[in-house]
Short mmCIF file of C-alpha atoms in Angstrom, two decimals:
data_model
loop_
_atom_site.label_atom_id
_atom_site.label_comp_id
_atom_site.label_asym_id
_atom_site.label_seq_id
_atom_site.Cartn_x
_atom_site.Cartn_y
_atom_site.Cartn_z
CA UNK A 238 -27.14 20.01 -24.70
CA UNK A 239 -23.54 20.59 -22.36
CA UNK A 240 -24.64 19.13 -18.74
CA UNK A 241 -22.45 21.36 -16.12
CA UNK A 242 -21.75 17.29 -14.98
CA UNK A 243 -19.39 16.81 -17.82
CA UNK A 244 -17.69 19.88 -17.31
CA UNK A 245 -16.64 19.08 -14.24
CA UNK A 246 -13.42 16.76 -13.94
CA UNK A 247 -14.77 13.02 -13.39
CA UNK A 248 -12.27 11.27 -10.83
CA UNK A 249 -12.74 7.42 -10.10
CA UNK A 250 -12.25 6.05 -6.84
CA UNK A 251 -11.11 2.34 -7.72
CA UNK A 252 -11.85 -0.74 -5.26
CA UNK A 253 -12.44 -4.01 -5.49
CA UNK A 254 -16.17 -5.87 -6.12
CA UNK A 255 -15.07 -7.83 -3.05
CA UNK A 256 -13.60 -4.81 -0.52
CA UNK A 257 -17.33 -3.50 -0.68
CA UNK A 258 -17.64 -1.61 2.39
CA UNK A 259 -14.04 -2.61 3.76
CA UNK A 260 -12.68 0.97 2.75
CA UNK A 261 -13.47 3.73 5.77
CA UNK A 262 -11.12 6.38 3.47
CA UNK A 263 -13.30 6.05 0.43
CA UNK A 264 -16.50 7.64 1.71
CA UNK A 265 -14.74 10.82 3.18
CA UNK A 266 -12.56 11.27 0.56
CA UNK A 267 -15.47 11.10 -2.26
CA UNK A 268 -17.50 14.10 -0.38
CA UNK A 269 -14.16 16.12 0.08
CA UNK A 270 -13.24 15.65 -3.91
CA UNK A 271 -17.25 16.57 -4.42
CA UNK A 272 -16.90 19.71 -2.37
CA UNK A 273 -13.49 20.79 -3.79
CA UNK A 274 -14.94 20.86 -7.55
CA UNK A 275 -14.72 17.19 -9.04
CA UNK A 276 -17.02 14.79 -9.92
CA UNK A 277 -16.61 11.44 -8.70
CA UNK A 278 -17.58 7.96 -8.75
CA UNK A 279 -16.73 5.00 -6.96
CA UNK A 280 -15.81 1.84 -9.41
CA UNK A 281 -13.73 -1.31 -9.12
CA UNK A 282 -11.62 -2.49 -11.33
CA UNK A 283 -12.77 -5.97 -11.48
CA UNK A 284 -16.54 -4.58 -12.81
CA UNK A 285 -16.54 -5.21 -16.60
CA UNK A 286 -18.97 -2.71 -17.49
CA UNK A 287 -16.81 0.05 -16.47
CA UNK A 288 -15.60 2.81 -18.84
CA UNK A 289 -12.75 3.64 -18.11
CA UNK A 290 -11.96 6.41 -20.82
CA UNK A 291 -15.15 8.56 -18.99
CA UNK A 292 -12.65 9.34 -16.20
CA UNK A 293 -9.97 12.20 -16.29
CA UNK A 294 -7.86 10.24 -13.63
CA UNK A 295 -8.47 7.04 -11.61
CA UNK A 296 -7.04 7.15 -8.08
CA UNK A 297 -6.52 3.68 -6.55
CA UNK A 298 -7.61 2.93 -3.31
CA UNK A 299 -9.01 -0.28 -2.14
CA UNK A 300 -7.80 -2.32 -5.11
CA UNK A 301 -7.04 -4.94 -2.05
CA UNK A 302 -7.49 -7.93 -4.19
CA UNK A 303 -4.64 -7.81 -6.47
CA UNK A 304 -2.28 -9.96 -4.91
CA UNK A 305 -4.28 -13.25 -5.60
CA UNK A 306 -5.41 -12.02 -9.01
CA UNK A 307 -2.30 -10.75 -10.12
CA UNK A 308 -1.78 -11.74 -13.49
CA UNK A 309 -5.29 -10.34 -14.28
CA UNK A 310 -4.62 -7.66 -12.31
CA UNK A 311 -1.51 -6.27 -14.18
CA UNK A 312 -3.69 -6.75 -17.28
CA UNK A 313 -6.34 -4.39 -16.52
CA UNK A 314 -3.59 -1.84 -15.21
CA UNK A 315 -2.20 -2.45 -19.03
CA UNK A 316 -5.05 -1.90 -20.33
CA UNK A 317 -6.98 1.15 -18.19
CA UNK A 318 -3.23 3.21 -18.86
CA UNK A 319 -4.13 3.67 -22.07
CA UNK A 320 -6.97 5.21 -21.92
CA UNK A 321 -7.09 6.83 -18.65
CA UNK A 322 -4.76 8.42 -15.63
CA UNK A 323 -3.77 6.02 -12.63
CA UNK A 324 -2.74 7.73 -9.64
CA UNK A 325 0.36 7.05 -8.40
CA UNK A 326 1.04 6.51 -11.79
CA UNK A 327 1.36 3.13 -13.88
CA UNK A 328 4.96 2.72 -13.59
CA UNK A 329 4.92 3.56 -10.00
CA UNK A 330 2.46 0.55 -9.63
CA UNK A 331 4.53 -1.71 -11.45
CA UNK A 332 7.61 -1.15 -9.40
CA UNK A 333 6.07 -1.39 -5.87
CA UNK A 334 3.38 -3.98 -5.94
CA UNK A 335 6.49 -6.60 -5.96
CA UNK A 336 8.29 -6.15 -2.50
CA UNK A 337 11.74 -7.07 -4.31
CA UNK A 338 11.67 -3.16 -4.23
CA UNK A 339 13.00 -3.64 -0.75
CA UNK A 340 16.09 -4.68 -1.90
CA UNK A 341 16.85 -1.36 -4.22
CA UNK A 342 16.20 1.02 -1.34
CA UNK A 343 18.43 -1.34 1.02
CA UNK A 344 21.38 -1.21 -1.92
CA UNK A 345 20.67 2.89 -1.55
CA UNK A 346 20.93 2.52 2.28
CA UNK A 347 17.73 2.91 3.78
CA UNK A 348 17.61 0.70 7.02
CA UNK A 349 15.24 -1.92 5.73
CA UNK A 350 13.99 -4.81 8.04
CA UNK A 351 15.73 -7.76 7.70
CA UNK A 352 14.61 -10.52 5.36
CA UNK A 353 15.18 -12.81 2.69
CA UNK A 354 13.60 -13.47 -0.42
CA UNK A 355 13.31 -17.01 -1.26
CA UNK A 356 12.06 -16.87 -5.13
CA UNK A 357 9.85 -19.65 -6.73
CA UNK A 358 12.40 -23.37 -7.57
CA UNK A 359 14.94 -22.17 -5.33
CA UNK A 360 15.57 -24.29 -2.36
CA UNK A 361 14.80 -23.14 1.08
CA UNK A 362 18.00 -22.37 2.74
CA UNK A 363 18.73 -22.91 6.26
CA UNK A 364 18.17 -19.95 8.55
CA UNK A 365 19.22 -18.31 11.82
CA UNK A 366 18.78 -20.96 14.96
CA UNK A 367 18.78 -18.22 17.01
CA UNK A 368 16.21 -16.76 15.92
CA UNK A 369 12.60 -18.20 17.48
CA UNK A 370 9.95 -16.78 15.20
CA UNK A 371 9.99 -15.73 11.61
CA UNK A 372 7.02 -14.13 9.46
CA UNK A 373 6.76 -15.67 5.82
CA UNK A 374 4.68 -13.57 3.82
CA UNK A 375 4.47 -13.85 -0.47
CA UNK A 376 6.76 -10.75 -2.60
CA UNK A 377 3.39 -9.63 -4.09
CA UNK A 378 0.79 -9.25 -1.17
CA UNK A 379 -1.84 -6.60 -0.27
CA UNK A 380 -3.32 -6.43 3.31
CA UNK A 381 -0.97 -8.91 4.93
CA UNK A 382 -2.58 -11.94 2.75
CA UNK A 383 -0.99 -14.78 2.35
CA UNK A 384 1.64 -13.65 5.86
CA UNK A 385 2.04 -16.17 8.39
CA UNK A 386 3.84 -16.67 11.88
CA UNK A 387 6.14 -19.46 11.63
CA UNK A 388 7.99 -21.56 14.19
CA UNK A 389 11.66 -22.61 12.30
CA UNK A 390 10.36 -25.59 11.42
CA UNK A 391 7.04 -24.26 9.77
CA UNK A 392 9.12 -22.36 7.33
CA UNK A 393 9.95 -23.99 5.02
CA UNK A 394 6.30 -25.55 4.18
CA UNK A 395 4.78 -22.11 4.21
CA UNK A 396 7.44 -20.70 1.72
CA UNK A 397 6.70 -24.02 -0.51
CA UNK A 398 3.07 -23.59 0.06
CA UNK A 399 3.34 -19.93 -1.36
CA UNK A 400 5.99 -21.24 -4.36
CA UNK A 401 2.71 -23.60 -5.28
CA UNK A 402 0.67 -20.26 -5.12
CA UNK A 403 3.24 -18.63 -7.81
CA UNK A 404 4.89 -16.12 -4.80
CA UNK A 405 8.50 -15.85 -4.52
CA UNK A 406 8.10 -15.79 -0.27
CA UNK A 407 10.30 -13.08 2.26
CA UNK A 408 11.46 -14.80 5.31
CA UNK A 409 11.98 -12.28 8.07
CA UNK A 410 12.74 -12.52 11.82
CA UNK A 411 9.57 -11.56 13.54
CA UNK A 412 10.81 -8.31 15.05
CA UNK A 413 9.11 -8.88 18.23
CA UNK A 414 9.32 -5.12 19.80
CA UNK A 415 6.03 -4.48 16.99
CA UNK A 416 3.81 -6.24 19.70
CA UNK A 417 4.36 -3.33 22.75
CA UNK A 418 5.15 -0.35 20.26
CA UNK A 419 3.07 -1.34 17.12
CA UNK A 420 4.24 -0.02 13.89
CA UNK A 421 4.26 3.43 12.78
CA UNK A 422 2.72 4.13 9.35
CA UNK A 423 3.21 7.87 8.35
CA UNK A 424 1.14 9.44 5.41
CA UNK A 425 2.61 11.62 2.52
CA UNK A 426 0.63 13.38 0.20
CA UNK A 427 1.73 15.04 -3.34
CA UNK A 428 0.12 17.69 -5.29
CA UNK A 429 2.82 17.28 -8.47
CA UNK A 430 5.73 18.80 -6.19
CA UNK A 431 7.26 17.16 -3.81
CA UNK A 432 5.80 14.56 -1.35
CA UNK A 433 4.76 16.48 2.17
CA UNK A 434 4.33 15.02 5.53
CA UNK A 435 0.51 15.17 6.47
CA UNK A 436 -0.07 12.60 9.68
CA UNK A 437 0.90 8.74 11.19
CA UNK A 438 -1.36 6.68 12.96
CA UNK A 439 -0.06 3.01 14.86
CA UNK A 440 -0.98 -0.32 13.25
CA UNK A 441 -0.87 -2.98 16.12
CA UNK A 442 0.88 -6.18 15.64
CA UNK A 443 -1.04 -8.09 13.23
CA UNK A 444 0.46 -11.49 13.31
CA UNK A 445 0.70 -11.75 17.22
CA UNK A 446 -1.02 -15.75 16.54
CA UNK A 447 -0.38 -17.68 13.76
CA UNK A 448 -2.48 -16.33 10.92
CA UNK A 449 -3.65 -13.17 9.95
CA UNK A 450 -7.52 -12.26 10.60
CA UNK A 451 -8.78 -11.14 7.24
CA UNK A 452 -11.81 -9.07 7.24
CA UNK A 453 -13.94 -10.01 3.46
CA UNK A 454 -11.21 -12.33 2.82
CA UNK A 455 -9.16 -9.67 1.61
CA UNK A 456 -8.17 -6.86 4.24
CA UNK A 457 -6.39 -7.87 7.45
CA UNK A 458 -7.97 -6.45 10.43
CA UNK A 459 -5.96 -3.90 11.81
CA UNK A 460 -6.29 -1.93 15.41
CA UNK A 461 -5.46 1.52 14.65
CA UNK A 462 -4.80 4.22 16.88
CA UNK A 463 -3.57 7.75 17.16
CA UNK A 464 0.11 8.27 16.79
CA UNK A 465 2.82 11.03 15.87
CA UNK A 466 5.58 9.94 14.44
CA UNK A 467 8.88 11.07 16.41
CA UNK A 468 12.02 12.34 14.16
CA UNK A 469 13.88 9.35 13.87
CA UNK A 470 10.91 7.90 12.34
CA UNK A 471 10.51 11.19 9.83
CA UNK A 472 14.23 10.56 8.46
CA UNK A 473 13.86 6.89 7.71
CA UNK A 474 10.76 7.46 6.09
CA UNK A 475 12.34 10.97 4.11
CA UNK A 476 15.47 8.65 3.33
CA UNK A 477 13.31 6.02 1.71
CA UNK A 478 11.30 8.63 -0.40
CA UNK A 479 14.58 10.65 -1.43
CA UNK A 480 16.21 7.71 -3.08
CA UNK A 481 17.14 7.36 -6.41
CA UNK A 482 14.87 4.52 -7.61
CA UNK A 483 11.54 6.37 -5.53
CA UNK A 484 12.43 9.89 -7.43
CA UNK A 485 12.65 7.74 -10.69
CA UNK A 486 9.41 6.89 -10.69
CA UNK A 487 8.20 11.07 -11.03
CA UNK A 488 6.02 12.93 -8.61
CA UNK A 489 3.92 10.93 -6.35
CA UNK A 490 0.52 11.83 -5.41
CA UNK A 491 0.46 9.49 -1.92
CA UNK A 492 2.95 7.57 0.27
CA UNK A 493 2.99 5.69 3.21
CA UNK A 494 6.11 4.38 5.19
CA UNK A 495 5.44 1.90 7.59
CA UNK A 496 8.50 1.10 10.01
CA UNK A 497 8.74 -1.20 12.80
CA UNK A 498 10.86 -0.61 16.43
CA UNK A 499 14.46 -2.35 16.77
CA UNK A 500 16.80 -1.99 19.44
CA UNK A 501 19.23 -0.38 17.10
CA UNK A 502 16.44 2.23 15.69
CA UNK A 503 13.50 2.27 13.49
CA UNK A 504 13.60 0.16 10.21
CA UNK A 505 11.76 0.25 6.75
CA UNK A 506 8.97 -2.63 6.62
CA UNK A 507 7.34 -1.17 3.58
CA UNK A 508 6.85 1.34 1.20
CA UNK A 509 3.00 1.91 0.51
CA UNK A 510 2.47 2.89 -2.79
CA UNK A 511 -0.32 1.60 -4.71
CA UNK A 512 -3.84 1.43 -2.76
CA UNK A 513 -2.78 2.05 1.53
CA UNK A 514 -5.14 2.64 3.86
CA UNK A 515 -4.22 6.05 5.21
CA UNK A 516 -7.12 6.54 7.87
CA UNK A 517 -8.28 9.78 7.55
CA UNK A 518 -10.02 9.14 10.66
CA UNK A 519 -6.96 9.34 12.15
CA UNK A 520 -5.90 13.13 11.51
CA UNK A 521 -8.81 15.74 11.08
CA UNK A 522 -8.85 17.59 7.60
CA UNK A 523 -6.34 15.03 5.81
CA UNK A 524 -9.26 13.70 3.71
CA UNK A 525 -9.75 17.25 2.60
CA UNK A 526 -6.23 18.06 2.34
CA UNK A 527 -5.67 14.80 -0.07
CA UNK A 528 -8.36 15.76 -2.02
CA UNK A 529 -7.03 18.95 -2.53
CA UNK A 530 -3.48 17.91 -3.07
CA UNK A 531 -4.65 15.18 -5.38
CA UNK A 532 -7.02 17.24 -7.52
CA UNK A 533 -3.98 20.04 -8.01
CA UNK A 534 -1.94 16.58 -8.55
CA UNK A 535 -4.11 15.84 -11.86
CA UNK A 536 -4.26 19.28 -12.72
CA UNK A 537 -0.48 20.08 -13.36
CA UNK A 538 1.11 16.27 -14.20
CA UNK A 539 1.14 14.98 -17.39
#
């Protein structure tokens, strides 16, 4: 006997065993998938008793973990590509769940917030005096783990702290304008074409104190709030995805582009990926409008 269930394409949602509950996108974006034709489960990738080959495609989402399991993480992903689908794809997880990435779309010239990356042996250089607060946060972080507001002469204990962790560290000048204007983090969804704008929302500052508030021990807690993102913002962000090393990687089936306020213009903080939050809440119809995008995603890319 053929159930109609197995005829149906089986999508995973991928978490974490420990972001249980911590993802609002997940439950809206399972019912939209259900009511545009697939059949869907919600799994994380640290459950052993998984099967991954059951699944037509797995679509990352709250996989928020990663950063302190990393080696174990990259492991699974080596494993669950060959006998499954990740979305964004494998390679596209590879190259973007290491910040160095920063530094290829900076050598393309996208305006990228300032920072340095201090990697693991190397001694901590001196930095700006002038500058009066820095954030030091590891290369390979998820939810703003690991990030800490620094006084100068915190630094360099925090970066060594993270070198004893295994994380090369970024040193950055806190850009201090993120605690009126927040930052901007604008959502880009992919249906095997090109990447289309869909909505923003605003992130407030999260390291306005000295640590960051986690919520499970894995997810910062973030205030978010209703924002549209103004033109300026839409070029940086469509400069960052039209570069060389980003169109390398093959169609996309999500993006977000969070950038921070300067006085001389917006600038890149990071480019999203691998599992973002993109708070569907936030814009009404984008969790059906992902699901659609994403099943028609799986449907035409190899």
């Amino acid at each position: 006997i053929v159930l109609l269930h197995n005829l149906l394409p089986v999508i995973g949602l991928v978490t974490a065993i420990g972001a249980a509950g911590l993802d609002p996108d997940l439950e809206p974006l399972r019912i939209a998938l259900l009511e545009n034709g697939a059949d869907v489960e919600v799994v994380s990738w640290d459950d052993d008793e998984v099967e991954w080959a059951y699944f037509e495609a797995i679509i990352l989402r709250s996989t928020w973990d990663y950063a302190d399991r990393i080696v174990e993480f990259r492991a699974w992903l080596d494993v669950v590509d060959q006998q499954t689908r990740i979305v964004n794809p494998f390679s596209v997880v590879a190259w973007s769940i290491d910040k160095h990435y920063l530094n290829d779309l900076a050598r393309e010239g996208v305006a990228v917030a300032p920072m340095t990356f201090v990697e693991v042996g190397d001694v901590v250089p001196s930095f700006d005096p002038a500058v009066e607060v820095f954030v030091v946060k590891p290369a390979v972080g998820a939810g703003s783990s690991g990030g800490r507001r620094c006084m100068p002469n915190e630094v360099a204990d925090h970066v060594l702290m993270l070198h004893g962790m295994g994380h090369a560290a970024i040193v950055q000048p806190y850009l201090e304008m993120i605690d009126t204007h927040g930052e901007t983090a604008l959502v880009y969804l992919g249906n095997g074409g090109d990447l289309v704008y869909d909505h923003a929302f605003r992130k407030s500052a999260i390291l306005r104190s000295t640590d960051v508030e986690l919520e499970g021990g894995v997810l910062a807690k973030e205030e978010i709030s209703d924002r549209t993102a103004n033109d300026i913002e839409r070029s940086l962000a469509e400069t960052a995805l039209s570069c060389q090393s980003v169109r390398a990687l093959g169609p996309l089936a999500y993006a977000r582009v969070d950038v921070v306020p300067t006085r001389n213009g917006p600038v890149l903080l990071e480019l999203e990926l691998v599992e973002p939050s993109l708070y569907f809440r936030s814009s009404a119809g984008s969790d059906v409008r992902a699901a659609q995008a994403w099943l028609r995603y799986i449907a035409t890319t190899a």
